[in-house]
C-alpha positions as YAML, in Angstrom:
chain: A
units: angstrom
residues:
- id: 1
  name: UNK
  ca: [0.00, 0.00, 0.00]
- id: 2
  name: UNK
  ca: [2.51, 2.23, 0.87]
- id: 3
  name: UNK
  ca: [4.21, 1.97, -2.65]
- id: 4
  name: UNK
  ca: [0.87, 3.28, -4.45]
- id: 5
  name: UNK
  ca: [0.71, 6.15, -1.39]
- id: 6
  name: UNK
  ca: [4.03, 7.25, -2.24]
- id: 7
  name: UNK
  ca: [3.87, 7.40, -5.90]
- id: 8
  name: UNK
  ca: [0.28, 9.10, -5.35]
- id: 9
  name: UNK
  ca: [1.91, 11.85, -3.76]
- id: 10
  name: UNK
  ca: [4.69, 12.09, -6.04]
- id: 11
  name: UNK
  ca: [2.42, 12.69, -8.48]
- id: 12
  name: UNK
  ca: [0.87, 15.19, -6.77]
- id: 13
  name: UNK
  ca: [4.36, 16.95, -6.18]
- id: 14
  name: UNK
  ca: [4.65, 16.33, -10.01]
- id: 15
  name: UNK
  ca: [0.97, 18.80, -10.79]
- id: 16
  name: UNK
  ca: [2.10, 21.18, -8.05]
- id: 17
  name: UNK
  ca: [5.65, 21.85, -9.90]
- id: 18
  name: UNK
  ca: [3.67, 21.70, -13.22]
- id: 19
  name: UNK
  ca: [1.17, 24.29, -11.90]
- id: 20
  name: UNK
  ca: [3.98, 26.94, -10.50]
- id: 21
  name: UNK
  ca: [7.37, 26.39, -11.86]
- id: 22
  name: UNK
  ca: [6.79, 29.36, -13.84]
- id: 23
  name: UNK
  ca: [6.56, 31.34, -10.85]
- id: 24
  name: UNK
  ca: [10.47, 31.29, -9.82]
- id: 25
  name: UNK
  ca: [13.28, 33.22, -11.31]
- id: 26
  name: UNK
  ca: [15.11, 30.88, -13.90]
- id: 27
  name: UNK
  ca: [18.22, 30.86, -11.26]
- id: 28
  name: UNK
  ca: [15.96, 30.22, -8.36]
- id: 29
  name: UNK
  ca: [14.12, 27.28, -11.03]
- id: 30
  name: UNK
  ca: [17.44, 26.02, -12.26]
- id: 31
  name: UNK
  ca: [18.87, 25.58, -8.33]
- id: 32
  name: UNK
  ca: [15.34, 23.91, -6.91]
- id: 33
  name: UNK
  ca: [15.57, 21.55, -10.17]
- id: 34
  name: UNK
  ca: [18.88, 20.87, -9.73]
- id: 35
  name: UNK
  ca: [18.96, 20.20, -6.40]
- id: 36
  name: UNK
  ca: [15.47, 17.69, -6.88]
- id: 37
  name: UNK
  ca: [17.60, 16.08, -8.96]
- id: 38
  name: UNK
  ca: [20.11, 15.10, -6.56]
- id: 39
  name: UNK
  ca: [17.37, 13.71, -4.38]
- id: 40
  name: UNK
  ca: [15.74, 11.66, -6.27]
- id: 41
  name: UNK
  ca: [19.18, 10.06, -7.24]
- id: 42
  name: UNK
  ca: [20.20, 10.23, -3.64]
- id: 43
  name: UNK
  ca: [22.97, 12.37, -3.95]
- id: 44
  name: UNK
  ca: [25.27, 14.95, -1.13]
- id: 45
  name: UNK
  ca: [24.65, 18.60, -1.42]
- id: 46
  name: UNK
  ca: [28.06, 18.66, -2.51]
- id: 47
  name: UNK
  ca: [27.67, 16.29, -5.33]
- id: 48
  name: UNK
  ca: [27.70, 17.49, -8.98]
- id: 49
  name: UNK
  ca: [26.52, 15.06, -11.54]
- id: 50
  name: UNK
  ca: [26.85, 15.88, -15.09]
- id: 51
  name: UNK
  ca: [25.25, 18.98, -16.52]
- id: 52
  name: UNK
  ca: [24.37, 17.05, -19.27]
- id: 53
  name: UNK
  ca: [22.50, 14.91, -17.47]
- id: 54
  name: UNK
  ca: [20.51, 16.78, -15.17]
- id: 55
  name: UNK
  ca: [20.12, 19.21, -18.56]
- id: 56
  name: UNK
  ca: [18.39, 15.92, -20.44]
- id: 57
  name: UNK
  ca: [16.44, 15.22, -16.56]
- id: 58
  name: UNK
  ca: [15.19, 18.80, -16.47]
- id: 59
  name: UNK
  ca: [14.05, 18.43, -20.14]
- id: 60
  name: UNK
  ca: [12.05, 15.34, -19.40]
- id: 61
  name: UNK
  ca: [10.50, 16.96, -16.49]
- id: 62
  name: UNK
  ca: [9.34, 20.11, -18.34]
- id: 63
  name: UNK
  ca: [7.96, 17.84, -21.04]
- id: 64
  name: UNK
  ca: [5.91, 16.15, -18.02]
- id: 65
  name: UNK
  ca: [4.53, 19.31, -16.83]
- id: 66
  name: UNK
  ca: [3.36, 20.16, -20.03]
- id: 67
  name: UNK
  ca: [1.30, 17.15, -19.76]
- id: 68
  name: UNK
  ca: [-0.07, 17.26, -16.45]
- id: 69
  name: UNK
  ca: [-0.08, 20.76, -15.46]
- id: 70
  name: UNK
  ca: [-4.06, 20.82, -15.68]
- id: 71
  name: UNK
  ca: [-4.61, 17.98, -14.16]
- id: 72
  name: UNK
  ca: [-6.12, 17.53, -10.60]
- id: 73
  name: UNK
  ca: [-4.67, 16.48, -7.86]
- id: 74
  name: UNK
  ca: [-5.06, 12.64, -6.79]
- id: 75
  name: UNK
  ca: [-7.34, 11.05, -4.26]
- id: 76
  name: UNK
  ca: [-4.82, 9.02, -2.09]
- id: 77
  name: UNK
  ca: [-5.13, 5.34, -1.94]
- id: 78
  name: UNK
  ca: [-5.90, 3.93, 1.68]
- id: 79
  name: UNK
  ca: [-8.03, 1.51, 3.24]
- id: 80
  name: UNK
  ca: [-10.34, 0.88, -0.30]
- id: 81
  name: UNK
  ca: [-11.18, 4.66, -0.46]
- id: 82
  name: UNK
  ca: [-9.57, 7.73, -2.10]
- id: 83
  name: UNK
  ca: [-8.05, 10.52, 0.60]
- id: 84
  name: UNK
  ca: [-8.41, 13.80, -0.08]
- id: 85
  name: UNK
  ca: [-4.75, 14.57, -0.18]
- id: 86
  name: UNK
  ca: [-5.29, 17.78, 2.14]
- id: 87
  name: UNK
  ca: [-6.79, 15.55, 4.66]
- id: 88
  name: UNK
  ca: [-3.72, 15.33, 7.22]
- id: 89
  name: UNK
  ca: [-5.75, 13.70, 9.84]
- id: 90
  name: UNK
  ca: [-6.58, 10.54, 7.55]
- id: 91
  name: UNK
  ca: [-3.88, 10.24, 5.66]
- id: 92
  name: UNK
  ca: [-1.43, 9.96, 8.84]
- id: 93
  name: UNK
  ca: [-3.76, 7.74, 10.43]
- id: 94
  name: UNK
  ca: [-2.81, 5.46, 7.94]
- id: 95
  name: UNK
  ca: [0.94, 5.51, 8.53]
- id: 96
  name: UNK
  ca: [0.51, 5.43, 12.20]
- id: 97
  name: UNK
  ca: [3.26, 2.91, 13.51]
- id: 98
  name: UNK
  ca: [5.12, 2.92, 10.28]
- id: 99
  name: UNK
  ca: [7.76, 6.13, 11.84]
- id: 100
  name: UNK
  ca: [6.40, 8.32, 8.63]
- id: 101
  name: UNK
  ca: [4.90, 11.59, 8.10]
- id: 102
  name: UNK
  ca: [2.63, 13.38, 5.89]
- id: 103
  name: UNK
  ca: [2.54, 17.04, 5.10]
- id: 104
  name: UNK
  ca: [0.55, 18.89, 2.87]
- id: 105
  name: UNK
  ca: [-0.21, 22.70, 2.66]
- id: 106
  name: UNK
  ca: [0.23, 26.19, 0.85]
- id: 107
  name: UNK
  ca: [3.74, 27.56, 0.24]
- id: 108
  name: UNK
  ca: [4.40, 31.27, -1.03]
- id: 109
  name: UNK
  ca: [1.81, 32.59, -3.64]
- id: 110
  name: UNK
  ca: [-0.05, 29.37, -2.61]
- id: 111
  name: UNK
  ca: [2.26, 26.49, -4.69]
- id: 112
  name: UNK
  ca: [0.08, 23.45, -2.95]
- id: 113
  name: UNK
  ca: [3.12, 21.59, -0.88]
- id: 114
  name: UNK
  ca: [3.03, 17.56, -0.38]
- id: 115
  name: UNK
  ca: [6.11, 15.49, 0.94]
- id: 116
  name: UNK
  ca: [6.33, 12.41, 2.83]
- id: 117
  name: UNK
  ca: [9.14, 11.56, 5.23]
- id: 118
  name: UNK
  ca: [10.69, 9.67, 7.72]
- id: 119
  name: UNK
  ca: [9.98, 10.79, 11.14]
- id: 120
  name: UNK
  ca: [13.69, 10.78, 12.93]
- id: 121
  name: UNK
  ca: [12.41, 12.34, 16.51]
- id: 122
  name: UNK
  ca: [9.70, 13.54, 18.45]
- id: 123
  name: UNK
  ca: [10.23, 16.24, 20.80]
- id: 124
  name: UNK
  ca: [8.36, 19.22, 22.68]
- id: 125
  name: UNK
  ca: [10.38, 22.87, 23.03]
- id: 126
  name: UNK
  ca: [8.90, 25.50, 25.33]
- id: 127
  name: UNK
  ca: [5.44, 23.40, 25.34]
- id: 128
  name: UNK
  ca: [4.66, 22.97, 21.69]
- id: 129
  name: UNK
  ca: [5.48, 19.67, 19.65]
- id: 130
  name: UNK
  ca: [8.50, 19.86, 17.17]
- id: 131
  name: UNK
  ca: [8.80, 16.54, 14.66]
- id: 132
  name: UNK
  ca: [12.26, 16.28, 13.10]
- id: 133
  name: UNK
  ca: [11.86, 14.32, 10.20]
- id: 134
  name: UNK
  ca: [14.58, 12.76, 8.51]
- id: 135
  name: UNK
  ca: [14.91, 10.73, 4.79]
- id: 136
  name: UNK
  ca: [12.28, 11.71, 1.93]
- id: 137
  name: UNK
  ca: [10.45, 9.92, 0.22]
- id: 138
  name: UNK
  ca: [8.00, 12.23, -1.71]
- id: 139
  name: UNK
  ca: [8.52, 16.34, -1.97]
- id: 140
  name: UNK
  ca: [7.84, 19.25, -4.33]
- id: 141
  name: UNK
  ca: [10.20, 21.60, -5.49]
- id: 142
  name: UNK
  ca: [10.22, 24.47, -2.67]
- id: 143
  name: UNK
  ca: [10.85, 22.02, -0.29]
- id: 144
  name: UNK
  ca: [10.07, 24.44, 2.81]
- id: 145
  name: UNK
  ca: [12.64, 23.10, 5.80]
- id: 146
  name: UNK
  ca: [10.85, 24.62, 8.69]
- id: 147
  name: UNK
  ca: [7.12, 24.59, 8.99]
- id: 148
  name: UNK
  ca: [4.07, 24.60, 10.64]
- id: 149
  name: UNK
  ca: [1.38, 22.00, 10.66]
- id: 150
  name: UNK
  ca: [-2.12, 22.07, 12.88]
- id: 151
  name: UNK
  ca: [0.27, 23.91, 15.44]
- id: 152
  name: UNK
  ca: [2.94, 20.83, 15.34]
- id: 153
  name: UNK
  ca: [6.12, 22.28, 14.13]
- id: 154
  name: UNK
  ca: [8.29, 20.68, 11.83]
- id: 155
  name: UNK
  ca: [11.67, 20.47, 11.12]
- id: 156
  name: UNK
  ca: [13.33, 18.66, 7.58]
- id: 157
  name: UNK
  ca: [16.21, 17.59, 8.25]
- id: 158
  name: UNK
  ca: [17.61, 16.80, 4.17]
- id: 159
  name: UNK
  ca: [16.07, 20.27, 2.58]
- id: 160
  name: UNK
  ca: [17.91, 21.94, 5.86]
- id: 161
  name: UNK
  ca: [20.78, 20.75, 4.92]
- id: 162
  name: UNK
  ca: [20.79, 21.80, 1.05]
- id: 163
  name: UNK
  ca: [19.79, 25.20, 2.52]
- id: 164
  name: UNK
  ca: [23.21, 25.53, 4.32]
- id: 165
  name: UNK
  ca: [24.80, 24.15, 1.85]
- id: 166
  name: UNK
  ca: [23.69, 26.40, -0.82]
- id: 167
  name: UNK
  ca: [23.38, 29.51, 0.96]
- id: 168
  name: UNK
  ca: [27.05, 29.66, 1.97]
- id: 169
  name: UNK
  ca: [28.07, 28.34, -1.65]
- id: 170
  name: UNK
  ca: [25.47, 31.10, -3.36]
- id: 171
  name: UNK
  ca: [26.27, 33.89, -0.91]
- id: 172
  name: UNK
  ca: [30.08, 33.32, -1.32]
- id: 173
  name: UNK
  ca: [30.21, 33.10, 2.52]
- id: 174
  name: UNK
  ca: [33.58, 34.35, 3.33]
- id: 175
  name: UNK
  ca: [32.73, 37.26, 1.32]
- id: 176
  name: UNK
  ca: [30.35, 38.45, 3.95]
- id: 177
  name: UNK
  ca: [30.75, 39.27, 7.34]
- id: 178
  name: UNK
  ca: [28.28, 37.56, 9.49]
- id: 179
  name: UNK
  ca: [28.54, 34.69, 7.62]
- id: 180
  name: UNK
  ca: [32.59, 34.51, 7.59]
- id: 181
  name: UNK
  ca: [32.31, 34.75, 11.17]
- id: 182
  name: UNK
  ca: [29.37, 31.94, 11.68]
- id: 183
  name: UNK
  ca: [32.13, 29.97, 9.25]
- id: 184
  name: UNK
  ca: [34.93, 30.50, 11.51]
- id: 185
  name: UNK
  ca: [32.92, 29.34, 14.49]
- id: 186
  name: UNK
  ca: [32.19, 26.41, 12.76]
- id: 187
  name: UNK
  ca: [35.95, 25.72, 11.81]
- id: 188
  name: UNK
  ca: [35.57, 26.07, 7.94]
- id: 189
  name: UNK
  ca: [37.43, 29.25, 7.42]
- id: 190
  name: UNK
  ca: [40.76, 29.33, 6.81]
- id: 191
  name: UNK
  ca: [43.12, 31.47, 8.29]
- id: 192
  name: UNK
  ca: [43.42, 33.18, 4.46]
- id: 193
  name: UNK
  ca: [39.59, 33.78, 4.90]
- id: 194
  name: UNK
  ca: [39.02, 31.09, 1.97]
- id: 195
  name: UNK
  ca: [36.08, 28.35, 2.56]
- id: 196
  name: UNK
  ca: [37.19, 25.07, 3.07]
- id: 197
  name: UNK
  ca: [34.66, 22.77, 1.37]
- id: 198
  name: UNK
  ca: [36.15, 19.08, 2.49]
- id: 199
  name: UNK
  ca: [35.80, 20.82, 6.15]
- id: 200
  name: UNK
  ca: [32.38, 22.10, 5.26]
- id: 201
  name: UNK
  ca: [30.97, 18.92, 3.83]
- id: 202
  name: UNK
  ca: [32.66, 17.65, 7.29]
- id: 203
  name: UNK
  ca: [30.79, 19.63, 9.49]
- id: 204
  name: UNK
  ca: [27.71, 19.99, 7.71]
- id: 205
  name: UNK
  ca: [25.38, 18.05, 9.57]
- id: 206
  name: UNK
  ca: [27.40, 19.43, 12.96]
- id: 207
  name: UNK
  ca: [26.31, 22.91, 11.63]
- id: 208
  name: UNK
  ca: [22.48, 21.73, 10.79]
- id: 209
  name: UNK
  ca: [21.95, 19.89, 14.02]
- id: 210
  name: UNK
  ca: [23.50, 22.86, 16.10]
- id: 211
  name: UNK
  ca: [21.17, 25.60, 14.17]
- id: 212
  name: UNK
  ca: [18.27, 23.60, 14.17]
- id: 213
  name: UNK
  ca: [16.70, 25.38, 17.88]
- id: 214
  name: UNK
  ca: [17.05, 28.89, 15.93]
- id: 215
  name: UNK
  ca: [14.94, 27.73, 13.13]
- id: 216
  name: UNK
  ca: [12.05, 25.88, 15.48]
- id: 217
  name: UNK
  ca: [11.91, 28.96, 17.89]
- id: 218
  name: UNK
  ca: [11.27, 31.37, 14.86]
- id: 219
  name: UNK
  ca: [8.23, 28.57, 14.27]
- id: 220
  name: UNK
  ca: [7.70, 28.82, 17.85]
- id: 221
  name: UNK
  ca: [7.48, 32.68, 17.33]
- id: 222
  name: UNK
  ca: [5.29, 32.28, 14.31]
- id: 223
  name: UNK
  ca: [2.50, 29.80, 16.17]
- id: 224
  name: UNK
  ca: [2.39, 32.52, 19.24]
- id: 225
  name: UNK
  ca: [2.42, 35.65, 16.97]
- id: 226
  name: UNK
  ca: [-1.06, 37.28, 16.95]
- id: 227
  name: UNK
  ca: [0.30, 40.43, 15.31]
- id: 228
  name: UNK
  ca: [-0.37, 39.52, 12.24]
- id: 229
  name: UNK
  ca: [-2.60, 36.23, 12.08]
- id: 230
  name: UNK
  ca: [-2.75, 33.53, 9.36]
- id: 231
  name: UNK
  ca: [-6.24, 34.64, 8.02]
- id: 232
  name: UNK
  ca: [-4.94, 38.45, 7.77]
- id: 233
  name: UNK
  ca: [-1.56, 36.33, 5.20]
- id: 234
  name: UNK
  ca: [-4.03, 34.20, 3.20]
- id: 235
  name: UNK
  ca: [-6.69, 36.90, 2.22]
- id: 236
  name: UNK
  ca: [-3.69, 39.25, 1.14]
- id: 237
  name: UNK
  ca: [-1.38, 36.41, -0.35]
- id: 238
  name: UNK
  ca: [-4.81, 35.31, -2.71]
- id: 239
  name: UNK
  ca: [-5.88, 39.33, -3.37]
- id: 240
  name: UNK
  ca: [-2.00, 39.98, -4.78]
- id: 241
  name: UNK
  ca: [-0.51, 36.69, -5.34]
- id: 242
  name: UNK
  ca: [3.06, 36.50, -6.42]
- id: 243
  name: UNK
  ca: [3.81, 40.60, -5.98]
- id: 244
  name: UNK
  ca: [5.38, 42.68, -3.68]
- id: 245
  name: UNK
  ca: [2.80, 43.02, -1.42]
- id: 246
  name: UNK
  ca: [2.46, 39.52, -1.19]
- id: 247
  name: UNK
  ca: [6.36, 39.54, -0.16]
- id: 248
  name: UNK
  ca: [6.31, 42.57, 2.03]
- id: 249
  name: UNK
  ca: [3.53, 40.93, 4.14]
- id: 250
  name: UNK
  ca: [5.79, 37.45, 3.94]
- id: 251
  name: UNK
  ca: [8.24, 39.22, 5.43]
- id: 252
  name: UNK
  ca: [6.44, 41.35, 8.05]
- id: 253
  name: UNK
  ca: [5.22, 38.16, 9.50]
- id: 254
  name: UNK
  ca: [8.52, 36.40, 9.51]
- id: 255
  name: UNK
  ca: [10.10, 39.64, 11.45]
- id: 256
  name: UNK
  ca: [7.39, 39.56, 14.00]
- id: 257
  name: UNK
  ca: [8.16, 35.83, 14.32]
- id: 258
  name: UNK
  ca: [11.72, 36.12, 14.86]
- id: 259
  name: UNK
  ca: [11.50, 39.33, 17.41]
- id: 260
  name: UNK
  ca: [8.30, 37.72, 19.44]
- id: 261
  name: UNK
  ca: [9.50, 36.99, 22.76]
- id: 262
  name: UNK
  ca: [9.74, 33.25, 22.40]
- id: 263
  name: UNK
  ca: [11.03, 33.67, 18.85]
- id: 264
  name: UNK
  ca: [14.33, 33.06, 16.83]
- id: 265
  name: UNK
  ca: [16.06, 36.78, 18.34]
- id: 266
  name: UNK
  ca: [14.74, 36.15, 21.77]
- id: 267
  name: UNK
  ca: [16.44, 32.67, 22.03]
- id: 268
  name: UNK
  ca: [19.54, 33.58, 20.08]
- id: 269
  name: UNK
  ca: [19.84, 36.79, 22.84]
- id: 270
  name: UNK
  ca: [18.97, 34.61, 25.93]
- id: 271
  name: UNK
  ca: [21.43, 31.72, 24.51]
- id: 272
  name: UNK
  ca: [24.21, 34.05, 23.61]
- id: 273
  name: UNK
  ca: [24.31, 32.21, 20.45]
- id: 274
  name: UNK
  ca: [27.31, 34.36, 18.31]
- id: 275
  name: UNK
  ca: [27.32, 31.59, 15.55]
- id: 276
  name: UNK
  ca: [23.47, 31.60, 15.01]
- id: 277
  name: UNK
  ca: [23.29, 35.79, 15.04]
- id: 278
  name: UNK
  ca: [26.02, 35.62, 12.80]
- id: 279
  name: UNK
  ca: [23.83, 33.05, 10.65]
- id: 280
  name: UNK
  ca: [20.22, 35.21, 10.77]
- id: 281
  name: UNK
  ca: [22.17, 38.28, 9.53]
- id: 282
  name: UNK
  ca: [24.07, 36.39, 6.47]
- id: 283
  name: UNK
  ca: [20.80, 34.77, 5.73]
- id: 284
  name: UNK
  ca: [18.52, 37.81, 5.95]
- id: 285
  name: UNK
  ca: [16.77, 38.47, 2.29]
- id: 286
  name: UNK
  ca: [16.62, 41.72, 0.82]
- id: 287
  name: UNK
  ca: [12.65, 41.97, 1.83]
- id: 288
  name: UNK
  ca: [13.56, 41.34, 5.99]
- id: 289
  name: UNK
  ca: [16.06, 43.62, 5.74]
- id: 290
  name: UNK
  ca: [13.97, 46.51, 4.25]
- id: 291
  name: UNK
  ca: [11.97, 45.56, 7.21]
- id: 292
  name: UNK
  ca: [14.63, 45.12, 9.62]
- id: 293
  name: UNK
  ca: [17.54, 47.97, 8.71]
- id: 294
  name: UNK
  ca: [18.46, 48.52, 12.46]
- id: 295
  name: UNK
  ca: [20.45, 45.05, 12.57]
- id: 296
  name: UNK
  ca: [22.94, 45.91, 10.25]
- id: 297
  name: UNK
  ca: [24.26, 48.36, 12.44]
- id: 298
  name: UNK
  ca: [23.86, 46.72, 15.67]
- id: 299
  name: UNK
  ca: [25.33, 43.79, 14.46]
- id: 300
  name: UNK
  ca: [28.24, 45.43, 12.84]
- id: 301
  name: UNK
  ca: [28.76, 47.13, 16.67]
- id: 302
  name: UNK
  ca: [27.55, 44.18, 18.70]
- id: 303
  name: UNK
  ca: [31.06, 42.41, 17.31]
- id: 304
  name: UNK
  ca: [33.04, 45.49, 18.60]
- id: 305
  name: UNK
  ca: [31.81, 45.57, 22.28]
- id: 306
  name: UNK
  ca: [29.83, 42.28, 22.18]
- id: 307
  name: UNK
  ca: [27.18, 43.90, 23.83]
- id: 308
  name: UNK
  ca: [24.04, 41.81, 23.81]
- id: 309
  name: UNK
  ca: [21.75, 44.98, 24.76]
- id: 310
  name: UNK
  ca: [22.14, 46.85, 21.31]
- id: 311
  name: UNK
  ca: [20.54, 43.62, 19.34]
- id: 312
  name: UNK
  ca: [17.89, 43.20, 22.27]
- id: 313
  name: UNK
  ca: [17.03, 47.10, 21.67]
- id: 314
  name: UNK
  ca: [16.64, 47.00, 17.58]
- id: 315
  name: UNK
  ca: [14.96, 43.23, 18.18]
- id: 316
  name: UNK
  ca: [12.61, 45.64, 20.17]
- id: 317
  name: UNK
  ca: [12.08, 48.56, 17.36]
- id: 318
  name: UNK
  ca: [11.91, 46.53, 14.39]
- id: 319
  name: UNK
  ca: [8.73, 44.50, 16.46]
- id: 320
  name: UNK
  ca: [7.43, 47.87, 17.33]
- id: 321
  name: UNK
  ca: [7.88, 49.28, 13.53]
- id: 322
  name: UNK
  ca: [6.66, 45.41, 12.14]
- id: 323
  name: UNK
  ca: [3.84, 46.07, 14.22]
- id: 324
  name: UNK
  ca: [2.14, 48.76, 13.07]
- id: 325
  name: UNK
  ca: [2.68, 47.34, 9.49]
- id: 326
  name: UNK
  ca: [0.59, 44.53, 10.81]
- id: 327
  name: UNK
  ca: [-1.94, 46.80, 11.59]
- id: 328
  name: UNK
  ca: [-1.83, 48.38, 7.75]
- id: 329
  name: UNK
  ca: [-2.25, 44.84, 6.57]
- id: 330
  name: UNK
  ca: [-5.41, 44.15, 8.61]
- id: 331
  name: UNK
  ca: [-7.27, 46.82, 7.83]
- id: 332
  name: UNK
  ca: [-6.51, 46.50, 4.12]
- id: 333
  name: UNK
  ca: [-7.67, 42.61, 4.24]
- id: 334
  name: UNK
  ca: [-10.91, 43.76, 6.03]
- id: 335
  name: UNK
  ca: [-11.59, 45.84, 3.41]
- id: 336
  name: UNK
  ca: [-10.89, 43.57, 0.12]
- id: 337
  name: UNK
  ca: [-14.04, 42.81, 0.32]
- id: 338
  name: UNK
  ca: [-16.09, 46.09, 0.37]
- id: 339
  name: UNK
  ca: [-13.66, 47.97, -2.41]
- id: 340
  name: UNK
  ca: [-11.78, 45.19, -4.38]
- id: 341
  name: UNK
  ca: [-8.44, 44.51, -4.52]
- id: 342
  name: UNK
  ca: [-7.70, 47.84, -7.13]
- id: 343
  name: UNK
  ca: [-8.06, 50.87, -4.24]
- id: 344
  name: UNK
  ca: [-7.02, 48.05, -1.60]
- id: 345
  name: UNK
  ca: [-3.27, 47.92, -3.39]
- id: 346
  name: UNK
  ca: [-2.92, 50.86, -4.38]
- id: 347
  name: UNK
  ca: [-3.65, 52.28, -0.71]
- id: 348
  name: UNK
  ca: [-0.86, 49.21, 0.39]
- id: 349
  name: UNK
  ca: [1.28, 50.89, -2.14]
- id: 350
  name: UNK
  ca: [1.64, 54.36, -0.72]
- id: 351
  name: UNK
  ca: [1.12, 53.09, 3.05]
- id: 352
  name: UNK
  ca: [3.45, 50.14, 2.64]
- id: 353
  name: UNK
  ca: [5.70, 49.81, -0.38]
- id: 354
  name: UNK
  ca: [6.52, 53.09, -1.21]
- id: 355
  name: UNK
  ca: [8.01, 54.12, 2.62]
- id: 356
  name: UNK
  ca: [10.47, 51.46, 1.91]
- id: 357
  name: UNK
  ca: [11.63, 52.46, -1.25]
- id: 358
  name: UNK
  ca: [9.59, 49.67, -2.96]
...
């Protein structure tokens, strides 16, 4: 049974890359491909097949997508009866005592996510349940590593890893400051300031395992977070999907996640965690830092003095300032449906975008 399940959901994967491929920047297309790719053949982050053939694999996949892109997504087999596949409850009923996991959800301008996975450890941080799940057997191209799931958190372990893997090989890690000095930490950096890569692929899964807590308190942060609720994301991710508003209220909700008080910030500050501050500024996006400019700054002085207080105060402001952006995005929702989405965006555009330069 569990043969058919899997290739069900695979298939679903399959319509849900069909359906939004388009959606991503060739570079950002060309790395998820790639790197789905190496998963399916059960390859390291660090392993480069070919180009030609992952070239003729990508080919054959975007001749599949022509064919199934308007298809609908599959029933899942299970017990005689077809599963609708966004029915969590039922569907991991079925795998109960077999150590898997099924996911399925929304991902950014609402790309339908499916995976199934090995469940590697249970676990409860700061009285909310965290699964760590471990070898996949079925996933989509965004691959999210951190989510959350009927307020269970979850943590994937193999798209965590190609996230540190590629971020400090994309970002040219030694290049940049708070990441050279997460590096060093970690023992990859040379005394010449040059990456070591056998060292990296090393300490790889040293790295992932000891910044895993950062990434499940910012989920922590997101669950308790009532500054900007889930309702408030979805009506203004499906009014302006795939824009900047849709990104600008992405990242408001991720800020007010990482600077709640049992968020990512707040446990990096009370943990004195050097390494994983060093991490969340390398990794910050151009969007959270439009949101977040005070950091840069603080950081850049924090490894001066090493004075905890100047991060605790801009972790304070940027909440404050994140906030009242919230508050913007709320009203606008409420009102999507009594003057359309036209006035609604524009208004977003002079209250939201344009102050930051958007």
């Amino acid at each position: 049974m569990f043969n058919h399940l899997t290739r069900a959901i695979q298939y679903n994967c399959e319509i849900s890359d069909a359906r939004f491929g388009a959606g991503y920047s060739l570079c950002t297309l060309i790395l998820k491909l790639r790197n789905c790719y190496k998963w399916e053949q059960g390859l390291e982050p660090w392993e480069e097949p070919e180009s030609a053939v992952v070239l003729d694999w990508i080919e054959a996949k975007e001749e599949q997508w022509q064919v199934i892109g308007g298809q609908e997504y599959l029933g899942l087999p299970g017990n005689g009866a077809s599963i609708d596949p966004y029915d969590l409850i039922a569907v991991n009923s079925l795998l109960k005592g077999h150590n898997l996991y099924y996911g399925a959800g929304y991902g950014r301008s609402l790309k339908a996510i499916f995976f199934l996975a090995e469940v590697r450890e249970r676990l409860e941080v700061s009285g909310s349940p965290v699964l760590i799940l471990g070898r996949e057997l079925a996933r989509e191209l965004s691959a999210p590593f951190a989510l959350l799931q009927d307020d269970l958190i979850i943590i994937r372990q193999q798209p965590l890893r190609f996230f540190f893997w590629d971020q400090i090989q994309e970002l040219r890690a030694v290049t940049r400051l708070p990441l050279r000095h997460a590096l060093q930490f970690y023992g990859v950096v040379g005394n010449d300031l040059t990456l070591n890569q056998r060292a990296l692929r090393d300490k790889l899964d040293t790295i992932v395992e000891s910044e895993m807590p950062i990434f499940i308190h910012h989920e922590i942060g997101e669950l308790r977070e009532t500054g900007l609720d889930s309702a408030t994301l979805h009506a203004i991710i499906a009014a302006f999907p795939d824009s900047p508003i849709e990104l600008v209220a992405r990242g408001v909700k991720d800020i007010l996640a990482d600077t709640h008080p049992e968020g990512m910030l707040s446990f990096i500050l009370h943990h004195r965690r050097q390494a994983s501050l060093s991490f969340y500024l390398g990794f910050l996006d151009g969007i959270r830092k439009l949101l977040f400019p005070e950091i840069g700054p603080a950081y850049r002085q924090f490894m001066e003095d090493s004075d905890w207080s100047g991060i605790s105060r801009v972790r304070d402001q940027a909440r404050e300032a994140n906030l009242v952006r919230s508050a913007i995005l709320k009203a606008a929702a409420q009102d999507l449906d009594i003057i359309g989405s036209g006035p609604v965006g524009e208004r977003l555009q002079e209250e939201l975008l344009t102050p930051l330069g958007m």
